[in-house]
Coordinates of N, CA and C in Angstrom, one line a residue:
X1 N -16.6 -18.9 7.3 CA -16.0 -17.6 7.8 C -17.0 -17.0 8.7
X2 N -16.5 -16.4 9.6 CA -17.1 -15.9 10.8 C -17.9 -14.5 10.3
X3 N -19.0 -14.1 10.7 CA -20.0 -13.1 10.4 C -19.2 -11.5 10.3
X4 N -18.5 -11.5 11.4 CA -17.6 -10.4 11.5 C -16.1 -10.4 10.4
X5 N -15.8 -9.5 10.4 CA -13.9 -9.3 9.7 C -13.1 -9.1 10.3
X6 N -12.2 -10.0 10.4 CA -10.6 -10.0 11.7 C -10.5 -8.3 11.4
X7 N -9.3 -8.3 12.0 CA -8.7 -6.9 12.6 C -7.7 -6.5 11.4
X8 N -7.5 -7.6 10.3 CA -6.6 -7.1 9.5 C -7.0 -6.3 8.5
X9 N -8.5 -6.7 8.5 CA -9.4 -5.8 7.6 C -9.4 -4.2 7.4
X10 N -8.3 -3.7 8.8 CA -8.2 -2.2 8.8 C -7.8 -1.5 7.8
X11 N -8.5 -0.3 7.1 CA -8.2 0.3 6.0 C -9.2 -0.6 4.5
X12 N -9.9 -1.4 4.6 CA -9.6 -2.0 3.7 C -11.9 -1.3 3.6
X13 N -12.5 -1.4 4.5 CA -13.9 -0.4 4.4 C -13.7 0.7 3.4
X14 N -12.3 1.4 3.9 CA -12.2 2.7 3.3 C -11.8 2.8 1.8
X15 N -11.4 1.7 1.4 CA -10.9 1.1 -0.1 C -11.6 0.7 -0.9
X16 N -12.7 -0.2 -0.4 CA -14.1 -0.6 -1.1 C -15.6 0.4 -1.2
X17 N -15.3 1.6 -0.5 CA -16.3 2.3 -0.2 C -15.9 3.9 -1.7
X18 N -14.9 3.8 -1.6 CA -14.0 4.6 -2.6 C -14.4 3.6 -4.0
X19 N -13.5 3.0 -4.2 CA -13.6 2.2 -5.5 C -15.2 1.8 -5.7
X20 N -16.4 1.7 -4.7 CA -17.8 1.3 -5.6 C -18.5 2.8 -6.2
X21 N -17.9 3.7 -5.0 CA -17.8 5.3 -6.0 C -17.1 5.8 -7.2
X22 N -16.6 5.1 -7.0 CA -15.8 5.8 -8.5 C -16.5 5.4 -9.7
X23 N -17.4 4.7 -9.5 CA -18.7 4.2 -11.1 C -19.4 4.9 -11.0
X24 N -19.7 5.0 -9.6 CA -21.4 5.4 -9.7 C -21.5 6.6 -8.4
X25 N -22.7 7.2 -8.0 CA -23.0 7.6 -6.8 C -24.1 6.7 -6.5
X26 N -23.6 6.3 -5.0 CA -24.6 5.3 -4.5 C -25.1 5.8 -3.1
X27 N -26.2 5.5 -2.4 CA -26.5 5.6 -0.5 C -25.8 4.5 0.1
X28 N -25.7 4.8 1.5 CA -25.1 4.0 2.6 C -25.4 2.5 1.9
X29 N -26.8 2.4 2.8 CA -27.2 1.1 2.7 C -26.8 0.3 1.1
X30 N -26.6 0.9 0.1 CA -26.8 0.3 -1.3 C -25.0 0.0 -1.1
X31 N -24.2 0.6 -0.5 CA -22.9 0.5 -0.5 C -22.7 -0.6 0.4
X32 N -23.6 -0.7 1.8 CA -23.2 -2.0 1.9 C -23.8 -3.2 1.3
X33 N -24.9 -3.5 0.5 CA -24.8 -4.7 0.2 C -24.5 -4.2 -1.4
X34 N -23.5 -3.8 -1.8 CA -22.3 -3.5 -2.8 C -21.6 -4.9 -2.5
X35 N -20.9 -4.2 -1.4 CA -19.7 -4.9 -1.1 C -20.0 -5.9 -0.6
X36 N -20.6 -6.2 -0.1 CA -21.4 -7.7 0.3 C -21.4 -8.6 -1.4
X37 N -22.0 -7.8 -1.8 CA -22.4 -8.8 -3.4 C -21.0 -8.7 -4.4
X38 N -20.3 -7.7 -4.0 CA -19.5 -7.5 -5.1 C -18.4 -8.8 -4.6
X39 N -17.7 -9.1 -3.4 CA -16.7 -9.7 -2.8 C -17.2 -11.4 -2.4
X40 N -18.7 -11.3 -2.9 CA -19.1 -13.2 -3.3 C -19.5 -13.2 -1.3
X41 N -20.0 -12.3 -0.9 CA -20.1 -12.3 0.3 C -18.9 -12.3 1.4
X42 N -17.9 -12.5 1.0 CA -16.6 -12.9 1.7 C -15.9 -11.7 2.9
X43 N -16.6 -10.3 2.2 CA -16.5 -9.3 3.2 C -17.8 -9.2 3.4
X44 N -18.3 -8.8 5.0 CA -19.8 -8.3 5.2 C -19.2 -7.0 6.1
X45 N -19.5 -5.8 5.5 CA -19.5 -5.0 6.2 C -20.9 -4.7 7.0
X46 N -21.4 -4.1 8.1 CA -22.7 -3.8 8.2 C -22.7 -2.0 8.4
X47 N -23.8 -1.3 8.5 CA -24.1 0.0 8.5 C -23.2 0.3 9.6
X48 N -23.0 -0.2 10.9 CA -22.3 0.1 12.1 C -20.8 0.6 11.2
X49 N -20.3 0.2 10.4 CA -19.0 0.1 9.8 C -19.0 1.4 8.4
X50 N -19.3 0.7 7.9 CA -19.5 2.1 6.6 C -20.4 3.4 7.0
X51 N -21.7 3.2 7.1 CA -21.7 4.8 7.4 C -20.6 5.5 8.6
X52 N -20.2 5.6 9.4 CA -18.6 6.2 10.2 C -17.5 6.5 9.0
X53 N -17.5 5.1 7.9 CA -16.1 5.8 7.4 C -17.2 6.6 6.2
X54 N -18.1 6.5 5.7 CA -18.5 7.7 4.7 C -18.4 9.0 5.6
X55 N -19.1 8.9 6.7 CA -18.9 10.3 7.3 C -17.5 11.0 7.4
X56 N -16.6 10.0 7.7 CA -15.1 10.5 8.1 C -14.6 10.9 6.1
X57 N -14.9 10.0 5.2 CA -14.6 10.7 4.0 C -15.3 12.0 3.6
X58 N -16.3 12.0 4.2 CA -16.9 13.4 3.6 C -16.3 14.5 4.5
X59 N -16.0 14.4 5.6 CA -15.2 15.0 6.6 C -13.6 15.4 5.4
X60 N -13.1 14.6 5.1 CA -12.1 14.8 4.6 C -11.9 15.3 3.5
X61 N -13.1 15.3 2.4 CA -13.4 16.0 1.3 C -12.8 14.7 0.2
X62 N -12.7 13.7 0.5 CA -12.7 12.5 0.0 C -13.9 11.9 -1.1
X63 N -15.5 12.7 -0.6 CA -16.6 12.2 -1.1 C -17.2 13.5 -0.8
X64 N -18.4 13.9 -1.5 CA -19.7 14.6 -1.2 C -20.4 14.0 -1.0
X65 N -21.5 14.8 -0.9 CA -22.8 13.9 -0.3 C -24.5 14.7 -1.3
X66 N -25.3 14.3 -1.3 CA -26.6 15.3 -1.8 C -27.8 14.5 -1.6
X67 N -28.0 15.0 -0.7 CA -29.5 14.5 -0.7 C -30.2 14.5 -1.4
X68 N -31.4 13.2 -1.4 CA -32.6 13.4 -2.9 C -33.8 13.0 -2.0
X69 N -34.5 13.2 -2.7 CA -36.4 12.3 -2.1 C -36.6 11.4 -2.4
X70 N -36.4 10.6 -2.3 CA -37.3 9.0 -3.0 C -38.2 8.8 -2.1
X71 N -39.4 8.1 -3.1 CA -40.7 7.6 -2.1 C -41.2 8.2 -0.7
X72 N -41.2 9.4 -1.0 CA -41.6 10.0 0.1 C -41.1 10.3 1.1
X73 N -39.4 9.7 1.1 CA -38.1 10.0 2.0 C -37.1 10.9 1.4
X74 N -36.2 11.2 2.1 CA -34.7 11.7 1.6 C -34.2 10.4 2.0
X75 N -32.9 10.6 1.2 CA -31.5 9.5 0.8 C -30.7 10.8 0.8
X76 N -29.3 10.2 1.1 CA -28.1 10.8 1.2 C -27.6 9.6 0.2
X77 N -27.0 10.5 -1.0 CA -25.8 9.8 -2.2 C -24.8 10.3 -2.0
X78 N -23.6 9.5 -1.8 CA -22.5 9.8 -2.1 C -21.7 9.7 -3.5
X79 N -20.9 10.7 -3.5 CA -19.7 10.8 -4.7 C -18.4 10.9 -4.7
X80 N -17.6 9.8 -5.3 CA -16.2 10.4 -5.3 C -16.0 11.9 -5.7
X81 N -15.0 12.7 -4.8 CA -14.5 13.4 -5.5 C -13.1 12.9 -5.7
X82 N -12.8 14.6 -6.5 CA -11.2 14.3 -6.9 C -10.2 14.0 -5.7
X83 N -10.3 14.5 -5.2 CA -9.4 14.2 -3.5 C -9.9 12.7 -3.7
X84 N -11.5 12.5 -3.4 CA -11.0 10.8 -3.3 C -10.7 10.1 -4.0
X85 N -10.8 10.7 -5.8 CA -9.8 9.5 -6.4 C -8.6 9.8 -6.7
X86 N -7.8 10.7 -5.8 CA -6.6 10.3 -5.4 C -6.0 9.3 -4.3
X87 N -7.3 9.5 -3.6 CA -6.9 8.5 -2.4 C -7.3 7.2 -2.6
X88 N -8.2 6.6 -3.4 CA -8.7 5.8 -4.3 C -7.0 4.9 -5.1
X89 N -6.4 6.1 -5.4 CA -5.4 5.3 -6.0 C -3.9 5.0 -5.3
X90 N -3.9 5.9 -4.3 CA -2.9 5.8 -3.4 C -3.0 4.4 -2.8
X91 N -4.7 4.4 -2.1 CA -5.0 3.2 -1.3 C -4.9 1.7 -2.0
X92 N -4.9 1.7 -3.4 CA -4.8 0.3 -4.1 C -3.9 -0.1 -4.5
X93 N -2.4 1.3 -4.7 CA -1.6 0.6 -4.7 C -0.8 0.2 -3.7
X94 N -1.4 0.8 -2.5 CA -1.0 0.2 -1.2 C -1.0 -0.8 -1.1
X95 N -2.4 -1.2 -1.3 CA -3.2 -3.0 -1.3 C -2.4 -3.8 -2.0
X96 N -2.2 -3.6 -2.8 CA -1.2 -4.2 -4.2 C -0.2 -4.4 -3.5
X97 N 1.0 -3.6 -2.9 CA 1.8 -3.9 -2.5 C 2.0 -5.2 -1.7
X98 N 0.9 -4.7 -0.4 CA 0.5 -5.7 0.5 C 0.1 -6.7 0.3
X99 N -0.7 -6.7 -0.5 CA -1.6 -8.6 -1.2 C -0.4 -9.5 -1.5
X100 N 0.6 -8.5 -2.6 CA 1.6 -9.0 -3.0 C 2.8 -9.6 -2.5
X101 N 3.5 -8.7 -1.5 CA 4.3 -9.7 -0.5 C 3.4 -10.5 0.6
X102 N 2.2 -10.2 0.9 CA 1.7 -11.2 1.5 C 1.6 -12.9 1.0
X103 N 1.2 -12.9 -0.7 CA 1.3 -14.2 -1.8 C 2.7 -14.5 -1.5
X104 N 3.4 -13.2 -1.6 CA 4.6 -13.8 -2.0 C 5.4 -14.9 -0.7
X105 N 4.9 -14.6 0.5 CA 5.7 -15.2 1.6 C 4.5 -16.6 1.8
X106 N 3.3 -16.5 1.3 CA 2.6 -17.8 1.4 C 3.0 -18.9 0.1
X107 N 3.6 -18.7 -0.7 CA 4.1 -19.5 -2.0 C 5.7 -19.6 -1.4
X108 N 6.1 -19.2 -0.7 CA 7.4 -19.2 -0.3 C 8.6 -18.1 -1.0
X109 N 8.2 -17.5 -1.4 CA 9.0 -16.2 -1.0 C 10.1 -16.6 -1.9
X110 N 10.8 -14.9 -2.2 CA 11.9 -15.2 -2.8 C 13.0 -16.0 -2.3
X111 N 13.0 -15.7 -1.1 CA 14.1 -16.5 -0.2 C 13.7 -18.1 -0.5
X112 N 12.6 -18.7 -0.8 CA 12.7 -20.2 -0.9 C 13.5 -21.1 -1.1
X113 N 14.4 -20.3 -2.7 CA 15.4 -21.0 -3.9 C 16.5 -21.2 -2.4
X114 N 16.9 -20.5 -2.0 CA 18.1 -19.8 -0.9 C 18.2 -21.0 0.1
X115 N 17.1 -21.8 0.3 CA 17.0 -22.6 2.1 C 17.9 -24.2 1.3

């Protein structure tokens, strides 16, 4: 698979960035190789990609944010909020839907029995 993620991948940053919040509060960088490690490497998001949509969730009140010190630096952690685990659950049953008639037309579809 190619280093980058086709175009269908749209919405789908904003889905996995939500759902690795909803366990924990994590920083940017730790979220992308989240999703890197969580998806068997199959998605690679890079920084160019997730930090934009954390900013645009925290924009939306989707996530907070709170800085801490570590080793002599600040970090920015992010947190689901409640707005985002609404959107958290909107967004998967979206996916759901979509995964689902997508299987369903690669196994051949209800219309199969029909041809």
């Amino acid at each position: 698979m190619a280093s980058t993620n086709p175009s269908f991948m749209n919405g789908v940053p904003e889905l996995l960035v939500l759902r690795l919040l909803r366990g924990r509060q994590m920083y940017g960088y730790e979220i992308v190789q989240a999703i890197r490690e969580e998806t068997g490497e199959v998605v690679n998001l890079g920084e160019g990609v997730v930090y934009p949509v954390l900013h645009a969730l925290e924009k939306s009140g989707a996530i907070t944010s709170e800085r801490r010190p570590v080793g002599g630096r600040s970090r920015i952690y992010y947190s689901l909020s409640p707005k985002g685990a609404s959107r958290l659950t909107e967004l998967t049953e979206l996916w759901t839907r979509l995964t689902g008639a997508v299987q369903q037309v690669l196994v051949g579809g209800a219309r199969a029995g029909l041809v």
